[in-house]
Amino acid sequence: MPTMTVLATTAVPDHVRGALTRWMIEPTPGLYVGTLSGRVRNELWAVVAASIGPGAAVLLHPEANEQGFAILTAGERRRTPIDFDGLALIAFRPRDEQAPPLGTAERNPLAAD
């Protein structure tokens, strides 16, 4: 039975976006919503996950569990779903320590001027 599916993407290749719009509507850039059968949803997700490139994607669909939905992710994201006794929770990975962009200086708010 077809069910509502939501797919959010970030920085995915254009051909992936084109494939998604064949099956779903795109109400805002990178957000796709549609009513898909389980088979179509799984096939579409396999294509997205295999060709994600440097981007990321999150798929939400109804599931027979306590929350009533399942979360699938592909690509590098700071937020990662984890299973906590049958509940999907979101864990934040720490940001990588990187140098500030050129032209900016980190200012210590406690330092005297």
Short mmCIF file of N, CA and C in Angstrom, two decimals:
data_model
loop_
_atom_site.label_atom_id
_atom_site.label_comp_id
_atom_site.label_asym_id
_atom_site.label_seq_id
_atom_site.Cartn_x
_atom_site.Cartn_y
_atom_site.Cartn_z
N MET A 1 0.84 -1.17 0.00
CA MET A 1 0.00 0.00 0.00
C MET A 1 0.89 1.25 0.00
N PRO A 2 0.66 2.19 -0.89
CA PRO A 2 1.47 3.41 -0.94
C PRO A 2 1.30 4.25 0.33
N THR A 3 2.40 4.84 0.77
CA THR A 3 2.39 5.68 1.96
C THR A 3 3.18 6.96 1.68
N MET A 4 2.94 7.96 2.51
CA MET A 4 3.64 9.23 2.35
C MET A 4 5.11 9.06 2.69
N THR A 5 5.97 9.62 1.85
CA THR A 5 7.41 9.54 2.03
C THR A 5 7.98 10.95 1.90
N VAL A 6 8.94 11.27 2.77
CA VAL A 6 9.61 12.57 2.73
C VAL A 6 11.10 12.32 2.58
N LEU A 7 11.72 13.03 1.65
CA LEU A 7 13.15 12.89 1.38
C LEU A 7 13.77 14.28 1.35
N ALA A 8 14.78 14.51 2.18
CA ALA A 8 15.48 15.80 2.21
C ALA A 8 16.91 15.57 1.73
N THR A 9 17.36 16.42 0.81
CA THR A 9 18.70 16.28 0.24
C THR A 9 19.49 17.57 0.40
N THR A 10 20.81 17.41 0.41
CA THR A 10 21.72 18.53 0.47
C THR A 10 22.87 18.27 -0.50
N ALA A 11 23.09 19.16 -1.43
CA ALA A 11 24.23 19.11 -2.36
C ALA A 11 24.31 17.78 -3.12
N VAL A 12 23.20 17.32 -3.67
CA VAL A 12 23.22 16.10 -4.47
C VAL A 12 23.36 16.46 -5.95
N PRO A 13 23.87 15.54 -6.76
CA PRO A 13 24.01 15.82 -8.20
C PRO A 13 22.66 16.10 -8.86
N ASP A 14 22.70 16.87 -9.95
CA ASP A 14 21.47 17.25 -10.66
C ASP A 14 20.68 16.05 -11.16
N HIS A 15 21.38 14.99 -11.61
CA HIS A 15 20.66 13.84 -12.13
C HIS A 15 19.85 13.13 -11.04
N VAL A 16 20.31 13.21 -9.81
CA VAL A 16 19.56 12.63 -8.68
C VAL A 16 18.30 13.46 -8.44
N ARG A 17 18.44 14.77 -8.48
CA ARG A 17 17.27 15.64 -8.30
C ARG A 17 16.24 15.39 -9.40
N GLY A 18 16.72 15.21 -10.63
CA GLY A 18 15.80 14.94 -11.73
C GLY A 18 15.06 13.63 -11.55
N ALA A 19 15.78 12.60 -11.10
CA ALA A 19 15.14 11.30 -10.88
C ALA A 19 14.09 11.39 -9.77
N LEU A 20 14.38 12.15 -8.73
CA LEU A 20 13.43 12.27 -7.63
C LEU A 20 12.15 12.98 -8.05
N THR A 21 12.27 13.97 -8.95
CA THR A 21 11.08 14.71 -9.36
C THR A 21 10.18 13.90 -10.29
N ARG A 22 10.64 12.76 -10.76
CA ARG A 22 9.76 11.88 -11.54
C ARG A 22 8.74 11.19 -10.65
N TRP A 23 9.08 11.01 -9.39
CA TRP A 23 8.23 10.26 -8.47
C TRP A 23 7.62 11.12 -7.37
N MET A 24 8.24 12.27 -7.08
CA MET A 24 7.83 13.08 -5.94
C MET A 24 7.76 14.55 -6.35
N ILE A 25 7.08 15.36 -5.55
CA ILE A 25 7.09 16.80 -5.80
C ILE A 25 8.20 17.43 -4.95
N GLU A 26 8.65 18.60 -5.37
CA GLU A 26 9.71 19.32 -4.66
C GLU A 26 9.16 20.68 -4.21
N PRO A 27 8.48 20.73 -3.04
CA PRO A 27 7.86 21.98 -2.61
C PRO A 27 8.85 23.08 -2.28
N THR A 28 10.05 22.71 -1.90
CA THR A 28 11.13 23.66 -1.65
C THR A 28 12.42 22.97 -2.06
N PRO A 29 13.45 23.71 -2.47
CA PRO A 29 14.67 23.06 -2.96
C PRO A 29 15.22 22.04 -1.98
N GLY A 30 15.43 20.83 -2.48
CA GLY A 30 16.01 19.77 -1.68
C GLY A 30 15.04 18.97 -0.83
N LEU A 31 13.76 19.32 -0.83
CA LEU A 31 12.76 18.59 -0.05
C LEU A 31 11.76 17.96 -1.00
N TYR A 32 11.62 16.64 -0.93
CA TYR A 32 10.75 15.89 -1.83
C TYR A 32 9.70 15.17 -1.02
N VAL A 33 8.45 15.21 -1.50
CA VAL A 33 7.33 14.57 -0.81
C VAL A 33 6.53 13.79 -1.85
N GLY A 34 6.14 12.57 -1.49
CA GLY A 34 5.33 11.79 -2.41
C GLY A 34 4.67 10.62 -1.71
N THR A 35 3.73 10.01 -2.40
CA THR A 35 3.06 8.80 -1.92
C THR A 35 3.60 7.66 -2.76
N LEU A 36 4.43 6.82 -2.13
CA LEU A 36 5.14 5.76 -2.85
C LEU A 36 4.85 4.39 -2.23
N SER A 37 4.88 3.38 -3.08
CA SER A 37 4.82 2.01 -2.56
C SER A 37 6.17 1.68 -1.92
N GLY A 38 6.21 0.67 -1.11
CA GLY A 38 7.46 0.27 -0.47
C GLY A 38 8.53 -0.11 -1.48
N ARG A 39 8.12 -0.77 -2.54
CA ARG A 39 9.09 -1.18 -3.56
C ARG A 39 9.70 0.03 -4.27
N VAL A 40 8.87 0.97 -4.69
CA VAL A 40 9.38 2.17 -5.36
C VAL A 40 10.26 2.97 -4.41
N ARG A 41 9.81 3.12 -3.15
CA ARG A 41 10.60 3.85 -2.16
C ARG A 41 11.97 3.23 -1.98
N ASN A 42 12.04 1.91 -1.84
CA ASN A 42 13.32 1.23 -1.65
C ASN A 42 14.22 1.34 -2.86
N GLU A 43 13.66 1.21 -4.06
CA GLU A 43 14.45 1.35 -5.29
C GLU A 43 14.97 2.78 -5.43
N LEU A 44 14.12 3.75 -5.16
CA LEU A 44 14.52 5.15 -5.26
C LEU A 44 15.62 5.46 -4.24
N TRP A 45 15.47 4.95 -3.03
CA TRP A 45 16.48 5.18 -1.99
C TRP A 45 17.81 4.54 -2.37
N ALA A 46 17.78 3.36 -2.97
CA ALA A 46 19.01 2.70 -3.39
C ALA A 46 19.76 3.55 -4.42
N VAL A 47 19.02 4.15 -5.35
CA VAL A 47 19.64 5.02 -6.36
C VAL A 47 20.22 6.27 -5.70
N VAL A 48 19.48 6.89 -4.80
CA VAL A 48 19.96 8.09 -4.12
C VAL A 48 21.20 7.78 -3.29
N ALA A 49 21.16 6.73 -2.49
CA ALA A 49 22.29 6.38 -1.62
C ALA A 49 23.54 6.02 -2.42
N ALA A 50 23.36 5.39 -3.58
CA ALA A 50 24.51 4.98 -4.39
C ALA A 50 25.16 6.15 -5.12
N SER A 51 24.41 7.22 -5.37
CA SER A 51 24.95 8.33 -6.16
C SER A 51 24.94 9.65 -5.40
N ILE A 52 25.06 9.59 -4.09
CA ILE A 52 24.95 10.78 -3.25
C ILE A 52 26.13 11.73 -3.44
N GLY A 53 27.31 11.22 -3.81
CA GLY A 53 28.48 12.07 -3.99
C GLY A 53 28.85 12.76 -2.69
N PRO A 54 29.19 14.06 -2.75
CA PRO A 54 29.56 14.78 -1.54
C PRO A 54 28.35 15.27 -0.73
N GLY A 55 27.17 15.01 -1.22
CA GLY A 55 25.95 15.48 -0.56
C GLY A 55 25.48 14.56 0.55
N ALA A 56 24.24 14.79 0.96
CA ALA A 56 23.63 13.98 2.02
C ALA A 56 22.13 13.91 1.78
N ALA A 57 21.51 12.85 2.31
CA ALA A 57 20.07 12.68 2.16
C ALA A 57 19.49 12.00 3.40
N VAL A 58 18.24 12.35 3.70
CA VAL A 58 17.50 11.75 4.81
C VAL A 58 16.13 11.36 4.28
N LEU A 59 15.73 10.12 4.53
CA LEU A 59 14.43 9.62 4.09
C LEU A 59 13.60 9.27 5.32
N LEU A 60 12.35 9.73 5.34
CA LEU A 60 11.40 9.41 6.41
C LEU A 60 10.20 8.74 5.79
N HIS A 61 9.78 7.62 6.38
CA HIS A 61 8.59 6.93 5.88
C HIS A 61 7.89 6.22 7.03
N PRO A 62 6.59 5.96 6.89
CA PRO A 62 5.84 5.28 7.95
C PRO A 62 6.41 3.88 8.22
N GLU A 63 6.39 3.51 9.48
CA GLU A 63 6.91 2.20 9.89
C GLU A 63 6.09 1.73 11.09
N ALA A 64 5.92 0.43 11.21
CA ALA A 64 5.16 -0.13 12.33
C ALA A 64 6.08 -0.24 13.56
N ASN A 65 6.36 0.90 14.17
CA ASN A 65 7.16 0.92 15.40
C ASN A 65 6.53 1.93 16.37
N GLU A 66 7.17 2.15 17.49
CA GLU A 66 6.61 3.02 18.52
C GLU A 66 6.39 4.45 18.03
N GLN A 67 7.32 4.96 17.23
CA GLN A 67 7.21 6.33 16.73
C GLN A 67 6.32 6.45 15.50
N GLY A 68 6.15 5.36 14.78
CA GLY A 68 5.32 5.39 13.59
C GLY A 68 6.05 5.76 12.31
N PHE A 69 7.38 5.93 12.38
CA PHE A 69 8.16 6.25 11.19
C PHE A 69 9.58 5.71 11.33
N ALA A 70 10.26 5.62 10.18
CA ALA A 70 11.66 5.18 10.15
C ALA A 70 12.49 6.28 9.50
N ILE A 71 13.76 6.35 9.88
CA ILE A 71 14.69 7.33 9.33
C ILE A 71 15.85 6.59 8.68
N LEU A 72 16.14 6.93 7.42
CA LEU A 72 17.30 6.41 6.71
C LEU A 72 18.18 7.59 6.32
N THR A 73 19.50 7.44 6.41
CA THR A 73 20.41 8.52 6.03
C THR A 73 21.47 8.00 5.09
N ALA A 74 22.00 8.90 4.26
CA ALA A 74 23.12 8.59 3.36
C ALA A 74 23.99 9.83 3.27
N GLY A 75 25.29 9.63 3.16
CA GLY A 75 26.21 10.76 3.05
C GLY A 75 26.68 11.22 4.42
N GLU A 76 27.56 12.21 4.40
CA GLU A 76 28.11 12.75 5.63
C GLU A 76 27.19 13.81 6.22
N ARG A 77 26.79 13.59 7.45
CA ARG A 77 25.93 14.55 8.15
C ARG A 77 26.44 14.70 9.57
N ARG A 78 26.21 15.85 10.13
CA ARG A 78 26.58 16.06 11.53
C ARG A 78 25.58 15.39 12.46
N ARG A 79 24.34 15.29 12.03
CA ARG A 79 23.29 14.64 12.82
C ARG A 79 23.18 13.19 12.37
N THR A 80 23.21 12.29 13.34
CA THR A 80 23.15 10.86 13.04
C THR A 80 22.04 10.21 13.85
N PRO A 81 21.12 9.50 13.20
CA PRO A 81 20.09 8.81 13.98
C PRO A 81 20.68 7.60 14.71
N ILE A 82 20.27 7.43 15.95
CA ILE A 82 20.70 6.27 16.73
C ILE A 82 19.46 5.59 17.30
N ASP A 83 19.57 4.29 17.53
CA ASP A 83 18.47 3.53 18.10
C ASP A 83 18.66 3.49 19.61
N PHE A 84 17.68 3.96 20.34
CA PHE A 84 17.73 3.96 21.79
C PHE A 84 16.51 3.20 22.30
N ASP A 85 16.69 1.91 22.54
CA ASP A 85 15.61 1.04 23.00
C ASP A 85 14.38 1.12 22.11
N GLY A 86 14.60 1.09 20.80
CA GLY A 86 13.50 1.10 19.85
C GLY A 86 13.04 2.47 19.40
N LEU A 87 13.59 3.53 19.99
CA LEU A 87 13.25 4.89 19.58
C LEU A 87 14.41 5.48 18.77
N ALA A 88 14.08 6.15 17.70
CA ALA A 88 15.11 6.82 16.90
C ALA A 88 15.36 8.20 17.50
N LEU A 89 16.59 8.40 17.94
CA LEU A 89 17.01 9.70 18.46
C LEU A 89 18.11 10.25 17.56
N ILE A 90 18.35 11.54 17.63
CA ILE A 90 19.36 12.17 16.80
C ILE A 90 20.55 12.55 17.67
N ALA A 91 21.73 12.06 17.28
CA ALA A 91 22.97 12.39 17.98
C ALA A 91 23.76 13.37 17.12
N PHE A 92 24.40 14.32 17.77
CA PHE A 92 25.24 15.29 17.07
C PHE A 92 26.69 14.86 17.17
N ARG A 93 27.34 14.78 16.02
CA ARG A 93 28.77 14.52 16.03
C ARG A 93 29.47 15.84 16.31
N PRO A 94 30.59 15.80 17.05
CA PRO A 94 31.31 17.06 17.29
C PRO A 94 31.86 17.61 15.98
N ARG A 95 31.90 18.92 15.90
CA ARG A 95 32.47 19.56 14.71
C ARG A 95 33.97 19.33 14.69
N ASP A 96 34.50 19.16 13.50
CA ASP A 96 35.95 19.01 13.36
C ASP A 96 36.61 20.33 13.71
N GLU A 97 37.73 20.23 14.39
CA GLU A 97 38.48 21.44 14.71
C GLU A 97 39.18 21.91 13.45
N GLN A 98 38.76 23.03 12.92
CA GLN A 98 39.34 23.57 11.71
C GLN A 98 39.78 25.00 11.95
N ALA A 99 40.74 25.43 11.13
CA ALA A 99 41.19 26.81 11.21
C ALA A 99 40.08 27.72 10.70
N PRO A 100 39.96 28.92 11.23
CA PRO A 100 38.93 29.84 10.72
C PRO A 100 39.23 30.22 9.28
N PRO A 101 38.23 30.58 8.50
CA PRO A 101 38.46 30.97 7.11
C PRO A 101 39.41 32.16 7.02
N LEU A 102 40.10 32.27 5.90
CA LEU A 102 41.02 33.39 5.69
C LEU A 102 40.26 34.70 5.80
N GLY A 103 40.92 35.70 6.38
CA GLY A 103 40.29 37.00 6.50
C GLY A 103 39.48 37.16 7.77
N THR A 104 39.40 36.11 8.57
CA THR A 104 38.69 36.22 9.84
C THR A 104 39.65 35.86 10.96
N ALA A 105 39.46 36.44 12.06
CA ALA A 105 40.29 36.14 13.22
C ALA A 105 39.37 35.79 14.37
N GLU A 106 39.74 34.74 15.07
CA GLU A 106 38.96 34.39 16.25
C GLU A 106 39.32 35.37 17.36
N ARG A 107 38.34 35.93 17.95
CA ARG A 107 38.56 36.89 19.01
C ARG A 107 38.14 36.27 20.32
N ASN A 108 39.01 36.35 21.28
CA ASN A 108 38.71 35.84 22.60
C ASN A 108 37.90 36.89 23.34
N PRO A 109 36.63 36.62 23.67
CA PRO A 109 35.80 37.63 24.33
C PRO A 109 36.29 37.98 25.72
N LEU A 110 37.15 37.14 26.31
CA LEU A 110 37.65 37.42 27.65
C LEU A 110 38.96 38.20 27.63
N ALA A 111 39.57 38.33 26.46
CA ALA A 111 40.85 39.03 26.36
C ALA A 111 40.63 40.53 26.48
N ALA A 112 41.58 41.18 27.12
CA ALA A 112 41.50 42.64 27.26
C ALA A 112 41.89 43.29 25.95
N ASP A 113 41.18 44.35 25.57
CA ASP A 113 41.49 45.07 24.33
C ASP A 113 42.53 46.11 24.56
#
